[in-house]
Amino acid sequence: MVKLKIFSALVFATAFFHTAYAQNGIHLQSIVRDKAFDILPNTDVSFRVSAIEKQEFGSPVYVETQKVTTNDFGLASFYFGKGTSLMGHFDSIK
């Protein structure tokens, strides 16, 4: 019983630490399609992603680009904050 309580406490502490302090960026996914709305499998694509200040048409506080390859189903997946920064610093986003 004591071992179960210790194990539970360790799992909780690890989960809390991971969610509270480990920010690897914001995971984003998109299905990529061409002009005819056909899925583009196994295709190199680029994204430009921005964090905007306060409102929809506010000023960008951070801008980055990402180059990824879609999978067999046209899915592109990446972490916002791990790309090539064009403006600002991801860690300074509030």
PDB file of C-alpha atoms in Angstrom:
ATOM      1  CA  MET A   1       0.000   0.000   0.000  1.00  0.00           C
ATOM      2  CA  VAL A   2       2.847   2.381   0.820  1.00  0.00           C
ATOM      3  CA  LYS A   3       4.511   1.585  -2.508  1.00  0.00           C
ATOM      4  CA  LEU A   4       1.274   2.414  -4.364  1.00  0.00           C
ATOM      5  CA  LYS A   5       0.995   5.792  -2.598  1.00  0.00           C
ATOM      6  CA  ILE A   6       4.621   6.654  -3.374  1.00  0.00           C
ATOM      7  CA  PHE A   7       4.211   5.579  -6.997  1.00  0.00           C
ATOM      8  CA  SER A   8       1.003   7.648  -7.329  1.00  0.00           C
ATOM      9  CA  ALA A   9       2.738  10.687  -5.842  1.00  0.00           C
ATOM     10  CA  LEU A  10       5.659  10.335  -8.258  1.00  0.00           C
ATOM     11  CA  VAL A  11       3.356   9.985 -11.262  1.00  0.00           C
ATOM     12  CA  PHE A  12       1.386  13.075 -10.201  1.00  0.00           C
ATOM     13  CA  ALA A  13       4.548  15.106  -9.584  1.00  0.00           C
ATOM     14  CA  THR A  14       6.019  14.083 -12.941  1.00  0.00           C
ATOM     15  CA  ALA A  15       2.805  14.891 -14.803  1.00  0.00           C
ATOM     16  CA  PHE A  16       2.504  18.263 -13.042  1.00  0.00           C
ATOM     17  CA  PHE A  17       6.136  19.180 -13.742  1.00  0.00           C
ATOM     18  CA  HIS A  18       5.822  18.198 -17.390  1.00  0.00           C
ATOM     19  CA  THR A  19       2.645  20.198 -18.031  1.00  0.00           C
ATOM     20  CA  ALA A  20       3.607  23.196 -15.915  1.00  0.00           C
ATOM     21  CA  TYR A  21       7.184  23.718 -17.001  1.00  0.00           C
ATOM     22  CA  ALA A  22       7.903  21.899 -20.260  1.00  0.00           C
ATOM     23  CA  GLN A  23       6.705  24.058 -23.132  1.00  0.00           C
ATOM     24  CA  ASN A  24       7.960  22.640 -26.404  1.00  0.00           C
ATOM     25  CA  GLY A  25       5.871  24.943 -28.544  1.00  0.00           C
ATOM     26  CA  ILE A  26       2.312  24.721 -29.768  1.00  0.00           C
ATOM     27  CA  HIS A  27       1.543  21.593 -31.752  1.00  0.00           C
ATOM     28  CA  LEU A  28      -0.192  22.426 -35.048  1.00  0.00           C
ATOM     29  CA  GLN A  29      -1.536  20.134 -37.768  1.00  0.00           C
ATOM     30  CA  SER A  30      -3.095  20.800 -41.140  1.00  0.00           C
ATOM     31  CA  ILE A  31      -4.332  18.813 -44.117  1.00  0.00           C
ATOM     32  CA  VAL A  32      -2.658  20.325 -47.191  1.00  0.00           C
ATOM     33  CA  ARG A  33      -4.660  20.561 -50.428  1.00  0.00           C
ATOM     34  CA  ASP A  34      -4.073  22.058 -53.869  1.00  0.00           C
ATOM     35  CA  LYS A  35      -6.302  24.553 -55.732  1.00  0.00           C
ATOM     36  CA  ALA A  36      -8.623  21.724 -56.820  1.00  0.00           C
ATOM     37  CA  PHE A  37      -8.910  20.663 -53.135  1.00  0.00           C
ATOM     38  CA  ASP A  38      -7.029  17.423 -53.775  1.00  0.00           C
ATOM     39  CA  ILE A  39      -4.891  16.206 -50.858  1.00  0.00           C
ATOM     40  CA  LEU A  40      -1.128  16.581 -51.364  1.00  0.00           C
ATOM     41  CA  PRO A  41       0.564  13.463 -49.938  1.00  0.00           C
ATOM     42  CA  ASN A  42       4.334  13.329 -49.378  1.00  0.00           C
ATOM     43  CA  THR A  43       4.856  16.940 -50.443  1.00  0.00           C
ATOM     44  CA  ASP A  44       7.287  19.547 -49.093  1.00  0.00           C
ATOM     45  CA  VAL A  45       5.350  22.585 -47.836  1.00  0.00           C
ATOM     46  CA  SER A  46       6.161  25.793 -45.980  1.00  0.00           C
ATOM     47  CA  PHE A  47       4.125  27.615 -43.345  1.00  0.00           C
ATOM     48  CA  ARG A  48       4.440  31.148 -42.020  1.00  0.00           C
ATOM     49  CA  VAL A  49       2.885  31.400 -38.557  1.00  0.00           C
ATOM     50  CA  SER A  50       2.396  34.529 -36.439  1.00  0.00           C
ATOM     51  CA  ALA A  51       1.415  35.329 -32.863  1.00  0.00           C
ATOM     52  CA  ILE A  52      -0.759  38.452 -33.004  1.00  0.00           C
ATOM     53  CA  GLU A  53      -0.980  41.026 -30.216  1.00  0.00           C
ATOM     54  CA  LYS A  54      -4.324  41.490 -28.393  1.00  0.00           C
ATOM     55  CA  GLN A  55      -6.777  41.355 -31.317  1.00  0.00           C
ATOM     56  CA  GLU A  56      -7.395  39.688 -34.666  1.00  0.00           C
ATOM     57  CA  PHE A  57      -5.821  42.466 -36.719  1.00  0.00           C
ATOM     58  CA  GLY A  58      -3.190  43.501 -34.174  1.00  0.00           C
ATOM     59  CA  SER A  59       0.537  43.658 -34.708  1.00  0.00           C
ATOM     60  CA  PRO A  60       2.531  40.422 -34.823  1.00  0.00           C
ATOM     61  CA  VAL A  61       4.793  39.902 -31.807  1.00  0.00           C
ATOM     62  CA  TYR A  62       6.393  36.721 -33.170  1.00  0.00           C
ATOM     63  CA  VAL A  63       6.655  35.350 -36.712  1.00  0.00           C
ATOM     64  CA  GLU A  64       8.311  32.137 -37.879  1.00  0.00           C
ATOM     65  CA  THR A  65       8.461  29.833 -40.884  1.00  0.00           C
ATOM     66  CA  GLN A  66       8.307  26.047 -40.905  1.00  0.00           C
ATOM     67  CA  LYS A  67       9.290  23.615 -43.674  1.00  0.00           C
ATOM     68  CA  VAL A  68       7.691  20.164 -43.345  1.00  0.00           C
ATOM     69  CA  THR A  69       6.718  17.204 -45.505  1.00  0.00           C
ATOM     70  CA  THR A  70       3.148  15.953 -45.514  1.00  0.00           C
ATOM     71  CA  ASN A  71       2.466  12.294 -44.765  1.00  0.00           C
ATOM     72  CA  ASP A  72       0.644   9.763 -46.959  1.00  0.00           C
ATOM     73  CA  PHE A  73      -2.674  11.422 -46.060  1.00  0.00           C
ATOM     74  CA  GLY A  74      -1.582  15.033 -46.691  1.00  0.00           C
ATOM     75  CA  LEU A  75      -1.166  15.791 -42.984  1.00  0.00           C
ATOM     76  CA  ALA A  76       1.478  18.357 -42.030  1.00  0.00           C
ATOM     77  CA  SER A  77       2.451  18.465 -38.359  1.00  0.00           C
ATOM     78  CA  PHE A  78       4.848  20.811 -36.566  1.00  0.00           C
ATOM     79  CA  TYR A  79       5.476  22.796 -33.379  1.00  0.00           C
ATOM     80  CA  PHE A  80       4.953  26.556 -33.480  1.00  0.00           C
ATOM     81  CA  GLY A  81       7.973  27.914 -31.642  1.00  0.00           C
ATOM     82  CA  LYS A  82      10.504  25.492 -33.139  1.00  0.00           C
ATOM     83  CA  GLY A  83      10.766  26.991 -36.634  1.00  0.00           C
ATOM     84  CA  THR A  84      12.959  29.689 -38.147  1.00  0.00           C
ATOM     85  CA  SER A  85      12.204  32.972 -36.398  1.00  0.00           C
ATOM     86  CA  LEU A  86      11.617  35.980 -38.665  1.00  0.00           C
ATOM     87  CA  MET A  87      10.592  38.400 -35.901  1.00  0.00           C
ATOM     88  CA  GLY A  88      10.573  38.356 -32.108  1.00  0.00           C
ATOM     89  CA  HIS A  89      11.211  35.516 -29.661  1.00  0.00           C
ATOM     90  CA  PHE A  90       8.758  32.700 -28.923  1.00  0.00           C
ATOM     91  CA  ASP A  91       9.610  32.770 -25.201  1.00  0.00           C
ATOM     92  CA  SER A  92       8.480  36.407 -24.953  1.00  0.00           C
ATOM     93  CA  ILE A  93       4.878  35.695 -26.082  1.00  0.00           C
ATOM     94  CA  LYS A  94       2.429  36.392 -23.238  1.00  0.00           C
TER      95      LYS A  94
END
